[in-house]
Short mmCIF file of C-alpha atoms and ligand atoms in Angstrom, two decimals:
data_model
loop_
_atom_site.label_atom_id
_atom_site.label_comp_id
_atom_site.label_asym_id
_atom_site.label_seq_id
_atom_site.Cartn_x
_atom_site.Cartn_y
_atom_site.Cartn_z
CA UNK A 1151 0.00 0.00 0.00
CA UNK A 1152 2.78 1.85 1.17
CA UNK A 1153 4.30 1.66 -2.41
CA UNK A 1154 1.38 3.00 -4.18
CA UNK A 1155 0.74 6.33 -2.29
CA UNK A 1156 5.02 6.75 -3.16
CA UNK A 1157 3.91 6.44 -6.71
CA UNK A 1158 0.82 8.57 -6.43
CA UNK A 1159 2.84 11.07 -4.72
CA UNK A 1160 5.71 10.92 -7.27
CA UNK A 1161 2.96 10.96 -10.44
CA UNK A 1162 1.36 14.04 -8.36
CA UNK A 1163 4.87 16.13 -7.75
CA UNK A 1164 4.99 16.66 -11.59
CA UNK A 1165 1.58 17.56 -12.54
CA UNK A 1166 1.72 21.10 -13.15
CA UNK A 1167 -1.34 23.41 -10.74
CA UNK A 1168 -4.81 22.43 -12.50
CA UNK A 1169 -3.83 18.68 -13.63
CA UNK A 1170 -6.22 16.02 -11.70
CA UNK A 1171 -4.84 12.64 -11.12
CA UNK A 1172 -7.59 9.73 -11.72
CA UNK A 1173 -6.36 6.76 -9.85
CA UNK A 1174 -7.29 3.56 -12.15
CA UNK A 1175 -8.13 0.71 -9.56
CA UNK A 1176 -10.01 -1.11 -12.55
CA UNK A 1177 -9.71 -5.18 -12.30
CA UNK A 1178 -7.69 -4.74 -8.63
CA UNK A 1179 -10.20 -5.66 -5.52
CA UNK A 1180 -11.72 -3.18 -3.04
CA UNK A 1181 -9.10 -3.63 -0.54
CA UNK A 1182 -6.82 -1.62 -3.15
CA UNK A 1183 -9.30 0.97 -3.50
CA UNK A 1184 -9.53 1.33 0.25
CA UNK A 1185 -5.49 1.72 0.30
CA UNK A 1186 -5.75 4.34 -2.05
CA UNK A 1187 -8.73 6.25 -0.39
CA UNK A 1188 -6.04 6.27 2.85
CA UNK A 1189 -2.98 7.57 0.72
CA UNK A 1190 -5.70 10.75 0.76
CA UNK A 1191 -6.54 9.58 -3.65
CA UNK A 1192 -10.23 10.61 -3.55
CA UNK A 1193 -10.40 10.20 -7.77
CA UNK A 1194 -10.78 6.77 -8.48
CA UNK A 1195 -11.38 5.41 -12.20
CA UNK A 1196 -13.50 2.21 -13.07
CA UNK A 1197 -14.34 1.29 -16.87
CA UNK A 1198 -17.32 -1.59 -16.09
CA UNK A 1199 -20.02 -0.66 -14.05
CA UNK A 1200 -20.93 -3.69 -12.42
CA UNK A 1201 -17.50 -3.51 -10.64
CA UNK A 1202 -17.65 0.57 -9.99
CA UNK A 1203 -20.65 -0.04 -8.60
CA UNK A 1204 -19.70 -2.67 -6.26
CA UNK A 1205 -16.83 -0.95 -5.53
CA UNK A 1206 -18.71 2.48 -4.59
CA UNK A 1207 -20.80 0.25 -2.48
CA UNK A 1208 -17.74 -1.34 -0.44
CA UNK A 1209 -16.46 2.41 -0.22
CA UNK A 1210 -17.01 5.50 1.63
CA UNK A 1211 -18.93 8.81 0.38
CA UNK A 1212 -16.02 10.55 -0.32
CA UNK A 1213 -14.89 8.85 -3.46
CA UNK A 1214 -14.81 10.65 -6.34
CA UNK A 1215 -16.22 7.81 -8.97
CA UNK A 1216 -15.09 8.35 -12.90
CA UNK A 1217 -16.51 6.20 -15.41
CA UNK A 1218 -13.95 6.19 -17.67
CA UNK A 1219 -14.85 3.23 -20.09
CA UNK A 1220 -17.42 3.09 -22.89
CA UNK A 1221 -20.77 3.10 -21.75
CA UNK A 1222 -23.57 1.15 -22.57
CA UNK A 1223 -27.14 2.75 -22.27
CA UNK A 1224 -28.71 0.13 -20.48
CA UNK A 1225 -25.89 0.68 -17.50
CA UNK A 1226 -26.75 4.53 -17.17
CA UNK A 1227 -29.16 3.74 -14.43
CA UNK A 1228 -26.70 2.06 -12.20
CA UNK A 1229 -24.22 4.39 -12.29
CA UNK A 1230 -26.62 7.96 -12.39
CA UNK A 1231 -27.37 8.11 -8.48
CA UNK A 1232 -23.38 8.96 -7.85
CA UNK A 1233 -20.92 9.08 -10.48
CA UNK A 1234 -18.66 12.19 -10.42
CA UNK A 1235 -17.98 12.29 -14.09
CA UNK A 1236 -18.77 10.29 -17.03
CA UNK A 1237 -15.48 10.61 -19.53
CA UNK A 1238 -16.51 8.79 -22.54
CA UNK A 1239 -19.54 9.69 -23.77
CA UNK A 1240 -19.31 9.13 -27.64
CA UNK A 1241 -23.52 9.31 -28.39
CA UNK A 1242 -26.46 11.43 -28.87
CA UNK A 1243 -28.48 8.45 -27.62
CA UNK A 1244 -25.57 8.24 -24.36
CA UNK A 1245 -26.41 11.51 -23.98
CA UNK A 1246 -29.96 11.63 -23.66
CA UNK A 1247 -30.50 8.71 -21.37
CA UNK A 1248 -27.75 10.56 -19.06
CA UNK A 1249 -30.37 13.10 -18.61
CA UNK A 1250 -33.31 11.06 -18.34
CA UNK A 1251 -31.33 9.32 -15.46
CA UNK A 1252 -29.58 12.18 -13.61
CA UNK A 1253 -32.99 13.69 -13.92
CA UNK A 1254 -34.59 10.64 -11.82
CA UNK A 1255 -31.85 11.14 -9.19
CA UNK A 1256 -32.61 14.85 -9.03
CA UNK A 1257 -28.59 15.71 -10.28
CA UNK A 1258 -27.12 17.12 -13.19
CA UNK A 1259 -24.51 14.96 -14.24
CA UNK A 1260 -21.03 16.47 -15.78
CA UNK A 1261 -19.80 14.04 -18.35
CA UNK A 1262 -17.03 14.95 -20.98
CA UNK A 1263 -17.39 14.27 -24.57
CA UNK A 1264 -15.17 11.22 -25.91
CA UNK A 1265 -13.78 12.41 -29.45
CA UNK A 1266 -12.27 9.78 -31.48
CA UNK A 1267 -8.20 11.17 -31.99
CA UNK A 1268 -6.34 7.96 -32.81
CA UNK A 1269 -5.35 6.04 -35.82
CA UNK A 1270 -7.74 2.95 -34.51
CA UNK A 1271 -10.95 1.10 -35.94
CA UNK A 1272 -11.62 0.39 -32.55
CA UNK A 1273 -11.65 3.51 -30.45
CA UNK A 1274 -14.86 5.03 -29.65
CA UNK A 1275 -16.02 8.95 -29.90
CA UNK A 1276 -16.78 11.49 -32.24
CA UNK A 1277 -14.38 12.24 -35.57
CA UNK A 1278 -12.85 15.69 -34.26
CA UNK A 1279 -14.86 17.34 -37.86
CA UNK A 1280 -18.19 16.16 -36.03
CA UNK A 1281 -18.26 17.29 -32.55
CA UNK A 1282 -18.52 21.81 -33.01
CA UNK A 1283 -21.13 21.22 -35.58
CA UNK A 1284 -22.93 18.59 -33.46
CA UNK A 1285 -22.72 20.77 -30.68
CA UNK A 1286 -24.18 23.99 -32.33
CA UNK A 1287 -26.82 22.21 -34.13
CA UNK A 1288 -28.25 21.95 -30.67
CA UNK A 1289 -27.29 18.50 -29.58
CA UNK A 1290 -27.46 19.76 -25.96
CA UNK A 1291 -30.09 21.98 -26.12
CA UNK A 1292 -33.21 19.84 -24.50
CA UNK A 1293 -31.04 17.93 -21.69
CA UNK A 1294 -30.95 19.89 -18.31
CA UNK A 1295 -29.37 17.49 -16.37
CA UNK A 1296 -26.23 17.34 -18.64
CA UNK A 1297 -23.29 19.51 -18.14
CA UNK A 1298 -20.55 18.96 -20.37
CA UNK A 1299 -17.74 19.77 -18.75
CA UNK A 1300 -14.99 19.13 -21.39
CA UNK A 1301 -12.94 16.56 -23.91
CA UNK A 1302 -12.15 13.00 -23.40
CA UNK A 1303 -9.54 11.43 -26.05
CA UNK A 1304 -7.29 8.40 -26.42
CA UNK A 1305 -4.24 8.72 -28.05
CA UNK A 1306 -3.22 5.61 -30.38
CA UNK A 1307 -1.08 2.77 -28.75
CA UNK A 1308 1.85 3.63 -30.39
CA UNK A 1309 5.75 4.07 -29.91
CA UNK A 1310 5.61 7.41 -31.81
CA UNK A 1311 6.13 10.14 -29.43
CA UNK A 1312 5.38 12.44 -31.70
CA UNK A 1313 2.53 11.30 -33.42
CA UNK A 1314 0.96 10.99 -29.67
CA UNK A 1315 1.58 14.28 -29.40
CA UNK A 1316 0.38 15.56 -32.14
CA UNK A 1317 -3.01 13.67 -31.59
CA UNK A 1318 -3.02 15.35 -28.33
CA UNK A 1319 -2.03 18.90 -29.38
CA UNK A 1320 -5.24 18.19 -31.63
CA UNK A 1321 -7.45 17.43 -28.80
CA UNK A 1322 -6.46 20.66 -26.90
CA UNK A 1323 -6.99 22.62 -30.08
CA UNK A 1324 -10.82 21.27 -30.45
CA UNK A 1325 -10.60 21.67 -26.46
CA UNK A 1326 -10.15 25.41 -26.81
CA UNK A 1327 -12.08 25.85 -29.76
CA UNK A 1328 -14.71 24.78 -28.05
CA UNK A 1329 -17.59 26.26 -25.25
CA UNK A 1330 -15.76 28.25 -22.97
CA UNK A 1331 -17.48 27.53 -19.87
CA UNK A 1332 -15.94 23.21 -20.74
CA UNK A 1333 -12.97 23.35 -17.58
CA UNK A 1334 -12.22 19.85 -18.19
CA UNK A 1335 -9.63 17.97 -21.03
CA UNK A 1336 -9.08 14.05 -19.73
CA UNK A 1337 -6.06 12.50 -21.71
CA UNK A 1338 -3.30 10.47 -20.60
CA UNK A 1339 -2.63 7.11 -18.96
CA UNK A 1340 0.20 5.12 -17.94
CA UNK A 1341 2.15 5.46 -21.36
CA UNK A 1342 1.64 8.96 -22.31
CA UNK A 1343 0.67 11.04 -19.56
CA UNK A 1344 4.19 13.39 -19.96
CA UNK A 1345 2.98 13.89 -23.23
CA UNK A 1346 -0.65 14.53 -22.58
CA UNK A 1347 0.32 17.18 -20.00
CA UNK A 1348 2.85 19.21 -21.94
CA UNK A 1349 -0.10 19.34 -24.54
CA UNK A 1350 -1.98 20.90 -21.81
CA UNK A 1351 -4.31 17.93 -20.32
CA UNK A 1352 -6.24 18.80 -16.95
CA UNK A 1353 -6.94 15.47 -15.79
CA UNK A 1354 -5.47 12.12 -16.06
CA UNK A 1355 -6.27 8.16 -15.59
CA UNK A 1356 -3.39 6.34 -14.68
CA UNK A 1357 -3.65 2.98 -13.50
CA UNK A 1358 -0.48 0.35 -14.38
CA UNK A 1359 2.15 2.78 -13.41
CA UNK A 1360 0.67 3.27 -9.84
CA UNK A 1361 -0.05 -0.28 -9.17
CA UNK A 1362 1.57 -2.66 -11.82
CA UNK A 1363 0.24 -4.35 -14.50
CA UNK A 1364 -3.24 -6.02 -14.60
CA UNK A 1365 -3.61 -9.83 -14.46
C1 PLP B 1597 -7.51 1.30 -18.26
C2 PLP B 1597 -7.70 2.70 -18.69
C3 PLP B 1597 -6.79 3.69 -18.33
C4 PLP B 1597 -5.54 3.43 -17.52
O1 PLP B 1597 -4.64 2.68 -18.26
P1 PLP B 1597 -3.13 2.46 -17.76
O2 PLP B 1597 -2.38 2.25 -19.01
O3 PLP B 1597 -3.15 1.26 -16.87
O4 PLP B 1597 -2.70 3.67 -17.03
C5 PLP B 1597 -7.05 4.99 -18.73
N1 PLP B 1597 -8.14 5.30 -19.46
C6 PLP B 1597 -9.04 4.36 -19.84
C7 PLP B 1597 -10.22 4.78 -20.64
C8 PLP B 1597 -8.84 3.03 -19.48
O5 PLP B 1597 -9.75 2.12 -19.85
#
């Protein structure tokens, strides 16, 4: 336990003021999550919901849930009376049955907007062309209980430092480009989180580095 608040605290000492670690306790059991609640981590990142939810259970209050994984509809529900943010919200359809949910709970929900930056098939989110014209054409307009609160991205799993950068520099420019009230730009994980935050990330999920690699 011991080893993994060192790490936190190392991971922490470079982020510049503004950057948010999310600690990624996906796949490791409760008792790791607990360990990391006591080395004073409050941001904790899941990507099923079935085990966030299990996990939020097990835990305190004061955690700081983020769904960071795709999201299936159907889940919304399970997740809406708690979550802190939703990062990877990559639908109109997502988007309304956040509302509908958050609107059960009585909450508005801040999710960020997952936009699709690497050279993948498989990667979910919006092409970067899509998302400003989406987003004026009203796409937010009739859900209340929605607050976008910035960008999600993934870079590609490369060993191209500079192409990882330049996918991130991207992100940051649709970032800015973007409403000015969104306070939020997740990107970066255990591989490219340097890179992410000299591109000018504010928040980042980073689970291997902090507590090895998963099983
Ligand atoms: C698993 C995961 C991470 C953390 O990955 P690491 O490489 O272990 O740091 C970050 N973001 C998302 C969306 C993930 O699913």
């Amino acid at each position: 336990m011991a080893e993994w608040c060192e790490r936190i605290e190392a991971i922490k000492a470079q982020l510049p003021e503004g950057v948010t670690l999310v600690a990624v306790t996906k796949t490791h059991p409760v008792s790791t999550c607990a360990g990391t609640v006591d080395c004073g981590q409050l941001d904790l990142g899941e990507n099923r919901v079935q085990e966030l939810v299990e996990k939020a259970e097990a835990l305190g209050p004061e955690v700081r849930w983020h769904q960071i994984g795709h999201l299936q509809t159907n889940k919304v529900k399970y997740i809406a009376p708690f979550v802190h943010l939703i990062h990877a919200v990559d639908s109109e359809r997502l988007l309304a049955e956040i509302d509908k949910q958050a609107a059960r709970n009585g909450r508005v929900q801040d999710v960020l907007l997952q936009v699709h930056i690497a050279q993948e098939e498989h990667k979910f989110g919006w092409a970067p062309d899509a998302l400003l014209p989406a987003l004026e054409s009203g796409m937010l307009d009739a859900l209340p209980n929605v607050r976008v609160r910035g960008l999600m991205g993934m870079a590609t799993f490369t060993d191209d430092r500079a192409q990882v950068a330049r996918e991130f520099s991207g992100l940051r420019t649709l970032f800015d480009g973007g409403d000015s009230a969104w306070d939020t730009l997740s990107m970066g994980m255990s591989g490219d989180w340097q890179l992410a935050v000299e591109a000018g990330s504010t928040m980042i999920r980073v689970g291997s580095t902090i507590y090895g690699a998963r099983g």
